[in-house]
Coordinates of C-alpha atoms and ligand atoms in Angstrom, one line a residue:
M724 CA -6.3 -14.8 14.1
E725 CA -3.6 -16.3 11.9
A726 CA -4.9 -16.2 8.3
F727 CA -2.2 -18.6 7.0
Q728 CA -1.7 -21.8 9.0
H729 CA -0.8 -25.4 8.5
K730 CA -3.8 -27.6 9.0
K731 CA -3.2 -31.3 8.7
K732 CA -0.4 -31.5 6.1
H733 CA -1.0 -28.4 4.1
L734 CA -0.8 -24.6 4.5
H735 CA -4.3 -23.1 4.4
C736 CA -5.6 -19.6 3.9
E737 CA -8.5 -19.5 6.4
D738 CA -10.2 -22.9 5.8
V739 CA -9.0 -23.3 2.2
D740 CA -6.0 -25.5 1.3
L741 CA -3.5 -23.6 -0.8
A742 CA -2.7 -26.7 -2.8
G743 CA -6.3 -26.7 -4.0
I744 CA -6.1 -23.1 -5.0
A745 CA -2.9 -23.8 -6.9
A746 CA -4.6 -26.7 -8.7
D747 CA -7.5 -24.5 -9.7
A748 CA -6.0 -21.1 -10.4
G749 CA -2.5 -22.2 -11.3
T750 CA 0.7 -20.6 -10.1
P751 CA 2.1 -18.0 -9.5
A752 CA -1.0 -16.6 -7.8
Y753 CA -1.7 -14.1 -5.1
V754 CA -3.9 -15.4 -2.3
Y755 CA -5.6 -13.1 0.1
S756 CA -7.6 -13.6 3.4
R757 CA -10.7 -11.4 3.3
T758 CA -11.0 -12.0 7.1
A759 CA -7.5 -10.8 7.7
F760 CA -8.0 -7.6 5.8
V761 CA -11.2 -6.8 7.7
T762 CA -9.8 -7.9 11.1
R763 CA -6.8 -5.6 10.8
F764 CA -9.0 -2.7 9.8
R765 CA -11.4 -3.3 12.7
E766 CA -8.4 -3.6 15.2
L767 CA -7.2 -0.2 14.1
D768 CA -10.7 1.3 14.1
E769 CA -11.2 0.0 17.6
V770 CA -8.0 1.2 19.2
F771 CA -8.6 4.7 17.9
G772 CA -12.3 4.5 19.0
G773 CA -11.7 7.0 21.8
I774 CA -11.3 9.9 19.3
E775 CA -13.4 11.1 16.3
H776 CA -11.5 9.4 13.5
L777 CA -11.6 8.2 9.9
I778 CA -9.5 5.4 8.5
C779 CA -8.7 5.8 4.8
Y780 CA -7.1 2.6 3.6
S781 CA -4.2 3.3 1.2
A782 CA -5.3 1.7 -2.1
K783 CA -1.7 1.6 -3.5
A784 CA -0.8 -1.2 -1.0
N785 CA -3.4 -3.5 -2.5
G786 CA -6.0 -2.0 -4.8
N787 CA -7.8 -5.1 -5.9
L788 CA -11.5 -4.1 -6.3
A789 CA -12.7 -7.0 -4.1
V790 CA -10.2 -6.0 -1.4
L791 CA -11.3 -2.4 -1.5
Q792 CA -15.0 -3.4 -1.5
A793 CA -14.4 -5.6 1.7
L794 CA -12.8 -2.7 3.5
I795 CA -15.4 -0.2 2.3
E796 CA -18.1 -2.5 3.6
A797 CA -16.3 -2.5 6.9
G798 CA -16.5 1.3 7.0
A799 CA -13.2 2.3 5.5
G800 CA -12.5 5.4 3.4
I801 CA -9.8 5.3 0.8
D802 CA -6.5 7.1 0.4
I803 CA -5.7 7.5 -3.3
V804 CA -2.7 8.8 -5.2
S805 CA -4.0 8.8 -8.8
G806 CA -7.0 9.0 -11.1
G807 CA -6.7 5.2 -11.6
E808 CA -7.2 4.7 -7.9
L809 CA -10.0 7.1 -7.8
Y810 CA -11.7 5.1 -10.5
A811 CA -11.0 1.9 -8.5
A812 CA -12.4 3.4 -5.3
Q813 CA -15.5 4.5 -7.0
R814 CA -16.0 1.1 -8.8
A815 CA -15.6 -0.6 -5.4
G816 CA -18.4 1.7 -3.9
A817 CA -16.4 4.1 -1.7
D818 CA -18.2 7.1 -0.3
P819 CA -16.5 10.0 -2.0
R820 CA -16.7 12.0 1.3
K821 CA -14.2 9.4 2.6
I822 CA -11.7 9.7 -0.2
V823 CA -8.5 11.6 0.3
F824 CA -6.1 12.3 -2.6
A825 CA -2.3 12.6 -2.0
G826 CA 0.7 12.8 -4.4
V827 CA 3.1 15.5 -5.7
G828 CA 2.1 15.4 -9.3
K829 CA -1.7 15.4 -9.6
T830 CA -2.7 16.3 -13.2
T831 CA -5.4 18.7 -14.2
D832 CA -7.5 15.7 -15.4
E833 CA -7.1 13.9 -12.0
I834 CA -8.0 17.0 -10.1
E835 CA -11.1 17.5 -12.2
R836 CA -12.2 13.9 -11.7
A837 CA -11.7 14.2 -8.0
L838 CA -13.6 17.5 -7.8
R839 CA -16.5 16.1 -9.8
A840 CA -16.6 13.0 -7.5
G841 CA -16.7 15.3 -4.5
I842 CA -13.8 13.8 -2.5
L843 CA -13.2 14.8 1.2
F844 CA -9.9 16.6 0.5
F845 CA -6.8 16.9 -1.6
T846 CA -3.5 16.9 0.3
V847 CA -1.7 19.8 -1.3
E848 CA 2.0 19.2 -1.7
S849 CA 3.1 22.5 -3.2
G850 CA 2.0 26.1 -3.8
P851 CA 1.6 25.6 -7.6
E852 CA -0.6 22.5 -6.9
L853 CA -3.0 24.7 -4.8
D854 CA -3.2 27.2 -7.7
R855 CA -4.0 24.4 -10.1
I856 CA -6.8 23.0 -7.8
A857 CA -8.2 26.5 -7.3
A858 CA -8.3 27.1 -11.1
V859 CA -10.0 23.7 -11.9
A860 CA -12.5 24.2 -9.1
E861 CA -13.3 27.7 -10.3
R862 CA -13.9 26.5 -13.8
L863 CA -16.3 23.7 -12.5
G864 CA -18.0 26.1 -10.1
V865 CA -17.1 24.0 -7.0
V866 CA -14.9 24.5 -3.9
G867 CA -11.8 22.2 -3.6
R868 CA -11.3 21.2 0.0
F869 CA -7.6 20.7 0.9
A870 CA -5.1 19.8 3.6
V871 CA -1.5 21.0 3.3
R872 CA 0.9 18.1 3.4
V873 CA 3.4 19.2 5.9
N874 CA 6.9 17.8 5.7
P875 CA 7.9 17.7 9.3
D876 CA 11.5 16.9 8.6
V877 CA 11.8 13.8 11.0
E878 CA 13.9 10.8 10.5
T879 CA 12.4 7.4 10.5
D880 CA 14.2 4.2 11.1
T881 CA 13.3 2.6 7.7
H882 CA 14.6 1.9 4.2
D883 CA 15.8 5.1 2.5
Y884 CA 13.4 4.4 -0.4
I885 CA 10.4 4.5 1.9
T886 CA 11.2 7.5 4.0
T887 CA 9.1 10.5 3.0
G888 CA 9.1 13.0 5.8
T889 CA 12.5 14.6 5.7
S890 CA 13.7 17.7 3.9
R891 CA 15.6 15.5 1.4
N892 CA 12.3 14.0 0.1
K893 CA 10.1 15.5 -2.6
F894 CA 6.9 15.3 -0.4
G895 CA 5.0 18.0 1.4
I896 CA 5.8 21.6 2.4
A897 CA 8.0 22.6 5.3
V898 CA 6.1 23.6 8.4
D899 CA 7.2 27.2 8.3
R900 CA 6.2 27.6 4.6
A901 CA 2.9 25.7 5.1
R902 CA 1.5 28.7 7.0
E903 CA 1.8 31.0 3.9
V904 CA 0.0 28.5 1.8
Y905 CA -3.0 28.5 4.2
V906 CA -3.0 32.3 4.5
R907 CA -2.8 32.7 0.7
A908 CA -5.7 30.3 0.3
Q909 CA -7.9 32.6 2.4
D910 CA -8.2 34.9 -0.6
M911 CA -9.0 32.2 -3.0
P912 CA -12.8 31.6 -3.1
S913 CA -12.6 28.2 -4.9
V914 CA -10.5 26.4 -2.3
Q915 CA -11.1 25.8 1.4
A916 CA -8.5 24.6 4.0
V917 CA -10.0 21.8 6.0
G918 CA -7.1 20.0 7.4
V919 CA -3.4 19.3 7.9
H920 CA -1.7 16.2 6.6
M921 CA 1.6 14.4 7.1
H922 CA 2.9 11.0 5.9
I923 CA 6.4 10.4 7.1
G924 CA 7.3 7.0 5.5
S925 CA 6.5 3.3 5.7
Q926 CA 7.3 0.3 7.8
I927 CA 7.8 2.4 10.9
M928 CA 8.2 0.4 14.0
T929 CA 7.4 2.8 16.9
P930 CA 5.1 5.8 17.5
D931 CA 8.1 8.0 18.3
P932 CA 8.5 9.7 14.8
Y933 CA 4.8 10.3 14.6
V934 CA 4.9 11.9 18.0
E935 CA 7.8 14.1 17.0
A936 CA 6.1 15.1 13.8
I937 CA 2.7 15.9 15.3
R938 CA 4.5 18.0 18.0
K939 CA 6.0 20.0 15.2
I940 CA 2.7 20.6 13.5
I941 CA 0.5 21.4 16.5
P942 CA 1.8 25.0 16.8
L943 CA 0.9 25.5 13.2
V944 CA -2.7 24.3 13.8
E945 CA -2.9 26.7 16.8
E946 CA -1.5 29.6 15.0
L947 CA -3.9 29.1 12.0
R948 CA -6.8 29.0 14.4
K949 CA -5.8 32.3 15.8
A950 CA -5.6 33.7 12.3
G951 CA -9.2 32.6 11.8
I952 CA -8.4 29.4 9.8
A953 CA -10.2 26.6 11.7
L954 CA -9.2 23.1 10.4
A955 CA -11.3 20.0 10.9
Y956 CA -9.0 17.2 10.1
F957 CA -5.5 16.1 11.3
D958 CA -4.3 13.4 8.9
I959 CA -1.3 11.5 10.3
G960 CA -0.8 9.4 7.1
G961 CA 0.1 5.8 7.2
G962 CA 3.3 3.8 7.6
Y963 CA 2.7 1.7 10.6
G964 CA 5.1 -1.3 10.4
I965 CA 4.4 -5.0 10.3
R966 CA 6.2 -8.2 10.9
Y967 CA 7.9 -9.8 7.9
D968 CA 10.5 -12.0 9.5
G969 CA 11.3 -11.3 13.1
E970 CA 10.7 -7.6 13.2
R971 CA 8.9 -6.4 16.4
P972 CA 6.7 -3.4 15.5
Q973 CA 4.9 -1.9 18.4
A974 CA 1.2 -2.8 18.5
A975 CA -1.6 -0.6 17.4
P976 CA -2.7 0.2 21.0
Q977 CA 0.7 1.7 21.7
F978 CA 0.4 3.9 18.6
A979 CA -3.0 5.0 19.7
D980 CA -1.8 5.7 23.3
A981 CA 1.0 7.9 22.0
I982 CA -0.9 9.7 19.3
V983 CA -4.5 10.3 20.5
P984 CA -3.6 12.4 23.6
L985 CA -1.7 14.8 21.3
V986 CA -4.4 15.3 18.7
E987 CA -7.5 15.1 20.9
P988 CA -7.1 18.5 22.7
L989 CA -7.1 20.1 19.2
G990 CA -10.6 19.0 18.6
L991 CA -9.8 17.8 15.2
T992 CA -11.0 14.5 13.5
L993 CA -8.0 12.2 13.2
V994 CA -7.5 10.7 9.8
L995 CA -5.3 7.6 9.4
E996 CA -4.0 6.1 6.1
P997 CA -2.8 2.6 6.8
G998 CA -1.8 0.5 3.8
R999 CA 0.8 -2.2 4.7
Y1000 CA -0.6 -2.5 8.2
I1001 CA -3.9 -3.8 6.8
A1002 CA -2.7 -5.6 3.7
G1003 CA 0.8 -6.9 4.3
N1004 CA 0.2 -10.1 6.3
S1005 CA -3.3 -10.6 4.6
G1006 CA -1.8 -12.2 1.5
V1007 CA 0.8 -14.5 0.1
L1008 CA 2.3 -15.2 -3.2
L1009 CA 1.8 -18.8 -4.1
A1010 CA 4.5 -20.4 -6.4
R1011 CA 5.6 -23.7 -7.7
V1012 CA 9.1 -25.1 -7.8
E1013 CA 10.2 -25.5 -11.5
Y1014 CA 13.7 -26.7 -10.9
V1015 CA 16.2 -27.4 -8.2
K1016 CA 19.6 -26.5 -9.5
R1017 CA 22.6 -27.7 -7.5
T1018 CA 25.9 -26.1 -8.2
P1019 CA 29.2 -26.6 -6.4
S1020 CA 28.8 -23.4 -4.5
K1021 CA 25.0 -23.2 -4.0
T1022 CA 21.6 -24.7 -4.4
F1023 CA 19.0 -22.6 -6.3
V1024 CA 15.3 -23.3 -5.9
I1025 CA 13.9 -21.8 -9.1
V1026 CA 10.2 -21.0 -8.7
D1027 CA 7.6 -19.9 -11.3
A1028 CA 7.0 -16.5 -9.6
A1029 CA 9.5 -13.7 -10.3
M1030 CA 10.4 -10.2 -9.5
N1031 CA 7.8 -9.0 -12.0
D1032 CA 5.1 -10.4 -9.6
L1033 CA 6.8 -9.3 -6.3
I1034 CA 9.5 -6.8 -6.7
R1035 CA 10.1 -5.9 -3.0
P1036 CA 13.2 -8.0 -2.5
A1037 CA 14.9 -6.5 -5.6
L1038 CA 13.7 -3.0 -4.9
Y1039 CA 14.1 -2.7 -1.1
K1040 CA 16.1 -5.8 -0.2
A1041 CA 12.9 -6.8 1.6
V1042 CA 12.8 -10.1 3.4
H1043 CA 9.9 -12.4 2.9
R1044 CA 9.5 -15.7 4.7
I1045 CA 9.2 -18.7 2.4
V1046 CA 7.0 -21.5 3.7
P1047 CA 6.5 -24.9 1.9
V1048 CA 2.8 -25.6 1.4
E1049 CA 3.2 -29.2 2.3
N1050 CA 4.6 -30.1 5.7
S1051 CA 7.8 -31.9 5.1
T1052 CA 10.2 -34.1 7.2
A1053 CA 12.8 -33.9 4.5
K1054 CA 16.4 -32.9 5.5
T1055 CA 16.9 -29.1 5.5
E1056 CA 19.3 -27.4 3.2
T1057 CA 20.5 -23.9 2.6
V1058 CA 19.2 -22.5 -0.7
D1059 CA 18.5 -19.3 -2.7
V1060 CA 14.9 -19.1 -3.9
V1061 CA 14.9 -17.4 -7.2
G1062 CA 12.6 -16.6 -10.1
P1063 CA 13.1 -17.2 -13.9
V1064 CA 13.6 -13.6 -14.9
C1065 CA 16.9 -12.6 -16.6
E1066 CA 18.2 -10.3 -13.7
S1067 CA 20.4 -11.3 -10.8
G1068 CA 18.0 -9.1 -8.7
D1069 CA 15.3 -11.7 -9.4
F1070 CA 15.3 -13.5 -6.0
F1071 CA 12.9 -14.0 -3.1
A1072 CA 15.4 -15.2 -0.5
K1073 CA 19.1 -15.9 -0.2
G1074 CA 20.8 -18.4 2.0
V1075 CA 17.6 -19.6 3.7
V1076 CA 17.3 -23.0 5.4
L1077 CA 14.3 -25.0 4.1
P1078 CA 13.3 -28.6 4.0
A1079 CA 14.7 -30.0 0.7
L1080 CA 12.3 -29.0 -2.0
K1081 CA 11.7 -30.8 -5.3
E1082 CA 10.2 -30.1 -8.7
G1083 CA 6.5 -29.5 -8.5
D1084 CA 6.4 -28.5 -4.8
L1085 CA 4.4 -25.5 -3.7
V1086 CA 5.8 -22.6 -1.6
A1087 CA 4.1 -19.6 -0.1
I1088 CA 6.0 -16.3 -0.2
M1089 CA 4.6 -14.8 3.0
S1090 CA 3.6 -11.2 3.8
A1091 CA 3.0 -10.4 0.2
G1092 CA -0.4 -8.7 0.6
A1093 CA 0.9 -5.1 0.4
Y1094 CA 3.0 -3.7 -2.4
G1095 CA 2.9 -7.1 -4.2
A1096 CA 0.3 -7.3 -6.9
T1097 CA 0.0 -3.4 -7.2
M1098 CA 3.8 -3.1 -8.1
G1099 CA 3.6 -6.0 -10.6
S1100 CA 4.7 -5.6 -14.1
T1101 CA 4.9 -7.8 -17.2
Y1102 CA 8.6 -7.7 -17.5
N1103 CA 10.0 -10.6 -19.6
A1104 CA 6.5 -10.7 -21.1
R1105 CA 5.1 -12.5 -18.1
P1106 CA 1.4 -12.1 -17.7
L1107 CA 0.1 -10.5 -14.5
P1108 CA -0.8 -13.4 -12.0
P1109 CA -4.3 -14.1 -10.7
E1110 CA -5.5 -12.8 -7.3
V1111 CA -7.7 -15.1 -5.2
L1112 CA -9.7 -13.9 -2.2
V1113 CA -10.5 -16.4 0.4
S1114 CA -13.3 -16.1 2.9
G1115 CA -13.8 -18.9 5.3
R1116 CA -14.3 -22.1 3.3
S1117 CA -14.8 -20.4 0.0
Y1118 CA -12.7 -18.5 -2.4
S1119 CA -13.1 -16.5 -5.6
V1120 CA -10.7 -15.6 -8.3
V1121 CA -11.0 -11.8 -8.0
R1122 CA -8.5 -11.1 -10.8
A1123 CA -8.0 -13.5 -13.6
R1124 CA -4.6 -14.4 -14.9
Q1125 CA -3.7 -12.1 -17.8
T1126 CA -3.6 -13.8 -21.2
Y1127 CA -0.9 -13.2 -23.8
E1128 CA -3.5 -11.6 -25.9
Q1129 CA -4.5 -9.2 -23.2
M1130 CA -0.9 -8.4 -22.5
Y1131 CA -0.4 -7.3 -26.1
A1132 CA -3.9 -6.0 -26.7
N1133 CA -2.7 -2.4 -26.9
N1134 CA 0.3 -3.0 -29.1
V1135 CA -0.4 -1.8 -32.6
L1136 CA 1.8 -2.6 -35.6
P1137 CA 2.5 0.5 -37.6
S1138 CA 0.3 1.0 -40.6
S1139 CA 2.7 3.3 -42.4
K1140 CA 0.4 6.4 -42.5
R1141 CA 2.2 9.3 -44.2
V1142 CA 1.9 12.9 -43.0
G1143 CA 0.8 15.2 -45.9
K1144 CA 0.4 13.8 -49.3
Ligands
LIG2477 C1 1.8 5.1 0.6 C2 1.0 6.0 1.4 C3 0.3 5.5 2.6 C4 0.3 4.1 3.1 O1 1.6 3.8 3.6 P1 1.8 2.4 4.3 O2 3.2 2.4 4.7 O3 1.4 1.3 3.4 O4 0.8 2.4 5.5 C5 -0.5 6.5 3.3 N1 -0.5 7.8 2.9 C6 0.1 8.2 1.8 C7 0.1 9.7 1.4 C8 0.9 7.4 1.1 O5 1.6 7.8 0.0

């Protein structure tokens, strides 16, 4: 299914005209296809159907409560990285026994909330973190389940900022050190080892780095079993790549064909943590052209969305296709599509060929469903844009546009209190 397609003259999300959404919700606005989210989830669920598995959708890719709810209703668990995401998962109705909690800097407060919620497991990223979880669990009189996040030291063919599974990265514990952590935990009554975890990066195009990493971790699992530490979960993380503009990621069945035969003989439940794979092509950022600025050297199309709404081009040099909402027969020209923010990094595309655009035209910045709204900020005092969820012929504004008042609600002018007399 193509979630975003031209029908008649206009680009649609499912059966809803994006021009209609722009008129109603204003621009800039994120527009998501509920069907696309759920379809991507089901595809993955199906191709891994041959093995006991649990898909924990990574909330940091797109954590809108309506999106989480749609995936939870389809059967997804949730992969969280903060207390805020725990709150969101709970608000959206997640089964706590399907929540896994990753991240190198979990605070005592976050650990306590997760233990009280009864999540499936923490991924432990360091020895001191295991001690912290054990102490909090003991105080609460509960047992903290954990999986050590192993850093398998494999290279992935992705942007340096989104590789996580090499010894240069801050994540996880080296394979040879992980064993000590498990063994030490045996003498700690308030924690229980239930699994092993890895997450090697993002936008990974082939199963090869997963295969390499899993092969490095299998001997650890077998060794632990011999030592009487029987694990139940093998969590391979997320990172499966998608198509932004011409990339050719291998399809989900190829990932399953490469990964399942490795994990199956271990008898462990496979856990997957896809984020981008489910969310990336399920959403667009809808923007309106404010000005077309022609200079002797270049033509700039200045739109009303900016890097604060979608930072990926500035942060990762990410490429997003730009598609005019209205089919146009205008002559094409080469332009830079930029936002209004006072930074040269505030661009969406450079040197792209588009039908000539004019003031008031709408464009869709494609593949913006993952790491778009969740990475948004209010830089330049620009309110967070609305998010719209389409399902078939209907749609709902599932996050309202932030108002100026809301943006400054927590600012307090000093009241000149004095300390002492
Ligand atoms: C970010 C993250 C994911 C999701 O990554 P994608 O590339 O979006 O699939 C999964 N697991 C962990 C631990 C993460 O930090």
